[in-house]
Coordinates of C-alpha atoms and ligand atoms in Angstrom, one line a residue:
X13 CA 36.1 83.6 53.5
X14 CA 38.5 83.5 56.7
X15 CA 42.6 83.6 55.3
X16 CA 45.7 82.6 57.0
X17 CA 48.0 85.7 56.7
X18 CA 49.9 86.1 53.8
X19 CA 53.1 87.8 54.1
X20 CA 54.0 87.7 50.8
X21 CA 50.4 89.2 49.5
X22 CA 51.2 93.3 49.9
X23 CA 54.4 92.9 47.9
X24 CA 53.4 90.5 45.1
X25 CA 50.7 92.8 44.4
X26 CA 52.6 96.0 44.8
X27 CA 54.8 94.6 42.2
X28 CA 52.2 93.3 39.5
X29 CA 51.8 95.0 36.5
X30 CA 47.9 94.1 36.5
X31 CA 47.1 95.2 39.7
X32 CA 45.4 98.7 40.8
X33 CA 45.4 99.4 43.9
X34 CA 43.3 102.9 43.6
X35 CA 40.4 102.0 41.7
X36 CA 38.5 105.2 42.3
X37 CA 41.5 106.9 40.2
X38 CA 40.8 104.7 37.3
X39 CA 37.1 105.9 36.8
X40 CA 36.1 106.2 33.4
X41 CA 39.4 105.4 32.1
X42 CA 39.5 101.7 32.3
X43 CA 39.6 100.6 28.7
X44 CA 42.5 103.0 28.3
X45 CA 44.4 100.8 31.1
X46 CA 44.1 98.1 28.6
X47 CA 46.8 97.9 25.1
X48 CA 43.7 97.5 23.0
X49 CA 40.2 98.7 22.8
X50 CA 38.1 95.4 23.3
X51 CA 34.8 94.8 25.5
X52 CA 35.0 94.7 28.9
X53 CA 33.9 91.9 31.5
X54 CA 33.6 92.6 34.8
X55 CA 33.7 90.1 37.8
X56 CA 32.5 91.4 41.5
X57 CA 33.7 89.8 43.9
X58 CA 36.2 87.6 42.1
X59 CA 37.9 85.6 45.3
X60 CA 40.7 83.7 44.6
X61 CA 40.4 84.0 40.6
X62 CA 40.0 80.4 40.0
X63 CA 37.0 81.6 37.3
X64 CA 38.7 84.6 36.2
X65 CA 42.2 82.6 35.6
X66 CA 40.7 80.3 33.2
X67 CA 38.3 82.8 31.4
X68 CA 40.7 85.5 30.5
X69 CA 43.2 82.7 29.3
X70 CA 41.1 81.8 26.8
X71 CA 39.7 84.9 25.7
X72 CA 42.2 87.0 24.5
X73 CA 39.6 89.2 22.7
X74 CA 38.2 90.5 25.6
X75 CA 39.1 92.5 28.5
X76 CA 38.3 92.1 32.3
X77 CA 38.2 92.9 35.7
X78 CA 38.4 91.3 38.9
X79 CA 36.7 93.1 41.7
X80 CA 37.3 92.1 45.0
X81 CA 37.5 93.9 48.5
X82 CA 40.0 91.8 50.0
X83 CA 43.4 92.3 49.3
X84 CA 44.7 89.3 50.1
X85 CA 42.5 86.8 48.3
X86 CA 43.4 89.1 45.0
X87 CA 47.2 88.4 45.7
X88 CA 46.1 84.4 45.3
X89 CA 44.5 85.3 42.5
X90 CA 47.1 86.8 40.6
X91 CA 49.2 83.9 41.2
X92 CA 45.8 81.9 39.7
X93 CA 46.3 84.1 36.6
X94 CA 50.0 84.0 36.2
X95 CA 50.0 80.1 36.2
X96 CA 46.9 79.5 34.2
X97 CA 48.6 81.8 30.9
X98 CA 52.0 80.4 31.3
X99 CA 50.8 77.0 31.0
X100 CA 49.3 78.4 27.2
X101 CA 52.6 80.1 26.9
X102 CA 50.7 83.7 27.0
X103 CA 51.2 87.3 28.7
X104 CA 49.0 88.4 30.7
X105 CA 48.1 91.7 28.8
X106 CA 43.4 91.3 29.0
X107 CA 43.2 91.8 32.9
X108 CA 43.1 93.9 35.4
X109 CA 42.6 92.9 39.3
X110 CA 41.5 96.1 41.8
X111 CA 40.7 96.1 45.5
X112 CA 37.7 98.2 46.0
X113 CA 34.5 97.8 48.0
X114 CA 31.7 96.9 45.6
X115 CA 28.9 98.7 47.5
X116 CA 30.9 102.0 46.2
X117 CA 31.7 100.7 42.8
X118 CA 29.8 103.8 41.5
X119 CA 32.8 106.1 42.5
X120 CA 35.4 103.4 40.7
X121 CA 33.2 102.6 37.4
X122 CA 31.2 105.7 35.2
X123 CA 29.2 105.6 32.2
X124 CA 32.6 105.9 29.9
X125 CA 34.0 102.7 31.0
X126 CA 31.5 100.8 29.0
X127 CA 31.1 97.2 30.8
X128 CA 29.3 94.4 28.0
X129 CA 29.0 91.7 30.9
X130 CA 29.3 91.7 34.9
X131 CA 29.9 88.0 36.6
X132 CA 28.6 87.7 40.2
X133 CA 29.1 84.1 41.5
X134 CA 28.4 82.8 44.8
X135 CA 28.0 86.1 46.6
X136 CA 27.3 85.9 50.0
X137 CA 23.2 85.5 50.6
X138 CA 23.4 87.7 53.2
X139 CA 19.3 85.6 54.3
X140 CA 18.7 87.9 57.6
X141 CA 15.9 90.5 56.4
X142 CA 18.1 93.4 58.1
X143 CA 21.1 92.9 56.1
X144 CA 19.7 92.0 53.0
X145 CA 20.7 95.5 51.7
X146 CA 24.3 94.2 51.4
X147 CA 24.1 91.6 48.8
X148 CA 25.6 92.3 45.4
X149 CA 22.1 92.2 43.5
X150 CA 20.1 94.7 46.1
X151 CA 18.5 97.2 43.9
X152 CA 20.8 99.6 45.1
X153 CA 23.9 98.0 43.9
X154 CA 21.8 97.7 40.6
X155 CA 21.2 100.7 39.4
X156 CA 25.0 101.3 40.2
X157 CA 26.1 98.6 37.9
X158 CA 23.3 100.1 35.0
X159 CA 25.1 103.6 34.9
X160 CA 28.1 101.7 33.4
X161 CA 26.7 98.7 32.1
X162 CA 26.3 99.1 27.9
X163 CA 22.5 98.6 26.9
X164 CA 22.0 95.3 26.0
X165 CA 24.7 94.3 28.5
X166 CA 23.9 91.1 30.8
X167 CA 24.6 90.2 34.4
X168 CA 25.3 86.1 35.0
X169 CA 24.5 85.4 38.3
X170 CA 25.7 82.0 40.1
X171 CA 24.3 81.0 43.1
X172 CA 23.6 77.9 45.6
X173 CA 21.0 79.5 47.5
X174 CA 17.4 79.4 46.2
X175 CA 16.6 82.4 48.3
X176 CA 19.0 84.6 47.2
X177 CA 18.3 83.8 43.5
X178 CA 14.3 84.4 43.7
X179 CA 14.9 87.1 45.4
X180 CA 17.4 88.4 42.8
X181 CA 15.4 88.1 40.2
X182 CA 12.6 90.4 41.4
X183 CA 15.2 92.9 42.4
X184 CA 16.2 92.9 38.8
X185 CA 13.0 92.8 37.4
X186 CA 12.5 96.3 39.5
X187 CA 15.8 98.1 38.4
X188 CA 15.3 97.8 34.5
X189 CA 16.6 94.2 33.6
X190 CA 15.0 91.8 31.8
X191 CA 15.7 87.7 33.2
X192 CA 16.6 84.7 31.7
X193 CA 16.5 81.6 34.0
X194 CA 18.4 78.4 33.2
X195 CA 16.7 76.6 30.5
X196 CA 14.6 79.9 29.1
X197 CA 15.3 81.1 25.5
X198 CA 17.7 84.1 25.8
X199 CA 19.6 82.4 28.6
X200 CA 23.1 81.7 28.3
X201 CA 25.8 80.3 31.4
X202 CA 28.6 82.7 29.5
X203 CA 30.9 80.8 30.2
X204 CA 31.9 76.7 30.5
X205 CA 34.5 78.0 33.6
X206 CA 33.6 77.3 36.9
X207 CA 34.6 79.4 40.1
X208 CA 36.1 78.6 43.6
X209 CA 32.7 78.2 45.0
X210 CA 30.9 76.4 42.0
X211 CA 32.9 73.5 42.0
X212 CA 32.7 73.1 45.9
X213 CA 29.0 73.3 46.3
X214 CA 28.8 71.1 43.1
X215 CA 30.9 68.8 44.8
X216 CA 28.5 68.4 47.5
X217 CA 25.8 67.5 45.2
X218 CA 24.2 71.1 45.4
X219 CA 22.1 72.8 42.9
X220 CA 23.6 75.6 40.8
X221 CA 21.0 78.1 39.8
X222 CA 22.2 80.1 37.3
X223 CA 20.2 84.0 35.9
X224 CA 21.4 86.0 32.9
X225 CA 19.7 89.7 33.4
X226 CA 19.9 91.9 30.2
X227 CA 20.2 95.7 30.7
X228 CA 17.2 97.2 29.2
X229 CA 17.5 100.8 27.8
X230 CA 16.0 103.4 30.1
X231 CA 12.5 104.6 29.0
X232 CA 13.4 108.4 28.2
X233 CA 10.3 111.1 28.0
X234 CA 9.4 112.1 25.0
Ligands
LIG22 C1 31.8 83.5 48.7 S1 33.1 84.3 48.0 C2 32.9 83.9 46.2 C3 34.2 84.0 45.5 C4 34.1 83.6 44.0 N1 33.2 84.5 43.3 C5 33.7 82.2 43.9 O1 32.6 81.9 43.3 O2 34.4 81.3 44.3 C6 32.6 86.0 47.9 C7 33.7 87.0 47.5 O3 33.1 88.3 47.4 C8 34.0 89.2 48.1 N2 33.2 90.3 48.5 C9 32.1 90.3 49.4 N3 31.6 91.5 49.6 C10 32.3 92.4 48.9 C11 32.3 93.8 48.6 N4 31.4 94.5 49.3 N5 33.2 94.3 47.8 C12 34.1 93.5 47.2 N6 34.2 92.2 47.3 C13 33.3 91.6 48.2 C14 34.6 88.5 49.2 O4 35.9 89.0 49.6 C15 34.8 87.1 48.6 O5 36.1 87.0 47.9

């Protein structure tokens, strides 16, 4: 996702109250950053926050945050956030926004912060075999998310590319999640929002494929 420049990103951000610009600082203190202990919803790779604007509006019950690496796209997304809870009259008090490079979310995110749900949606497919290692459901970036994922806990995956999606799903089944495909019993979208992304490729008349993958407990020796 190519951006004009934005002069104005650095110091809108700089002076929001629900940003965080060191996210490794924050590790394993995250649901302290928020007034009240609630459950936690992650989103990787959040963009411009179109998703993440309406969601948190109308959940006040539950906590999140956006993940993105690039600061500039966050600052539109704050402005996203702003507008969508002053047009319900709210505060914007359940989320938190942080730049950080989600191949190293391990040294942002521990065991203590507790995450109920992660949201990946439209991540890029990343098709050639040599960089495949870079998409956001590698099994390497898995087993990161399980160390602070809660057992029981779900990923929702949204994609347009049947690749990326078939290939997903094996790369879960190999890092200890169970899948749910659109459709299956146990499946559920999450959430009726849609993202940036979604509603362009649905636009277009593509296909939305759509994975929940439930954390299973690890199998501990006896
Ligand atoms: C194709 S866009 C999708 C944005 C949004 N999820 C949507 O559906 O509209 C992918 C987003 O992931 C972010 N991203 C890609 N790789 C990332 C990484 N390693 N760490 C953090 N963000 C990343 C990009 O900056 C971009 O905003």
């Amino acid at each position: 996702m190519r951006m004009r420049r934005k002069p104005w990103a650095r110091p809108e951000l700089e002076a929001c109250p629900f940003y965080i610009a060191d996210a490794k600082a924050m590790r394993g203190r995250w649901q302290e950053a928020f007034p009240k202990r609630r459950p936690v919803h992650l989103e990787l790779g959040c963009g411009k926050g179109v998703f993440l604007s309406q969601e948190a509006a109308q959940h006040p019950e539950i906590c999140y945050i956006g993940v993105d690496i690039k600061s500039e796209v966050l600052a539109v997304a704050r402005r996203n956030i702003v507008k969508s809870f002053s047009e319900k009259g709210l505060e914007v008090s359940n989320v938190l926004l942080c730049a950080c490079d989600i191949r190293l979310i391990g040294e942002a995110f521990s065991e203590r912060d507790a995450v109920s749900r992660i949201y990946i949606q439209f991540p890029n497919p990343w098709p050639r075999l040599k960089h495949r290692k870079r998409r956001l459901t590698y099994p390497r970036q898995l087993i990161q998310y399980r160390a602070f994922l809660i057992d029981g806990g779900d990923i929702l995956l949204r994609t347009d590319d049947r690749e990326l999606f078939e290939d997903s799903v094996g790369y879960f089944a190999q890092s200890g999640f169970r899948c749910f495909r659109e459709g299956e019993e146990g499946f559920t979208p999450g959430s009726p929002f849609t993202s940036e992304h979604e509603r362009m490729f649905s636009q277009e008349g593509k296909e939305i494929l759509r994975l929940r993958a439930v954390k299973e407990p690890a199998i501990r020796n006896l």
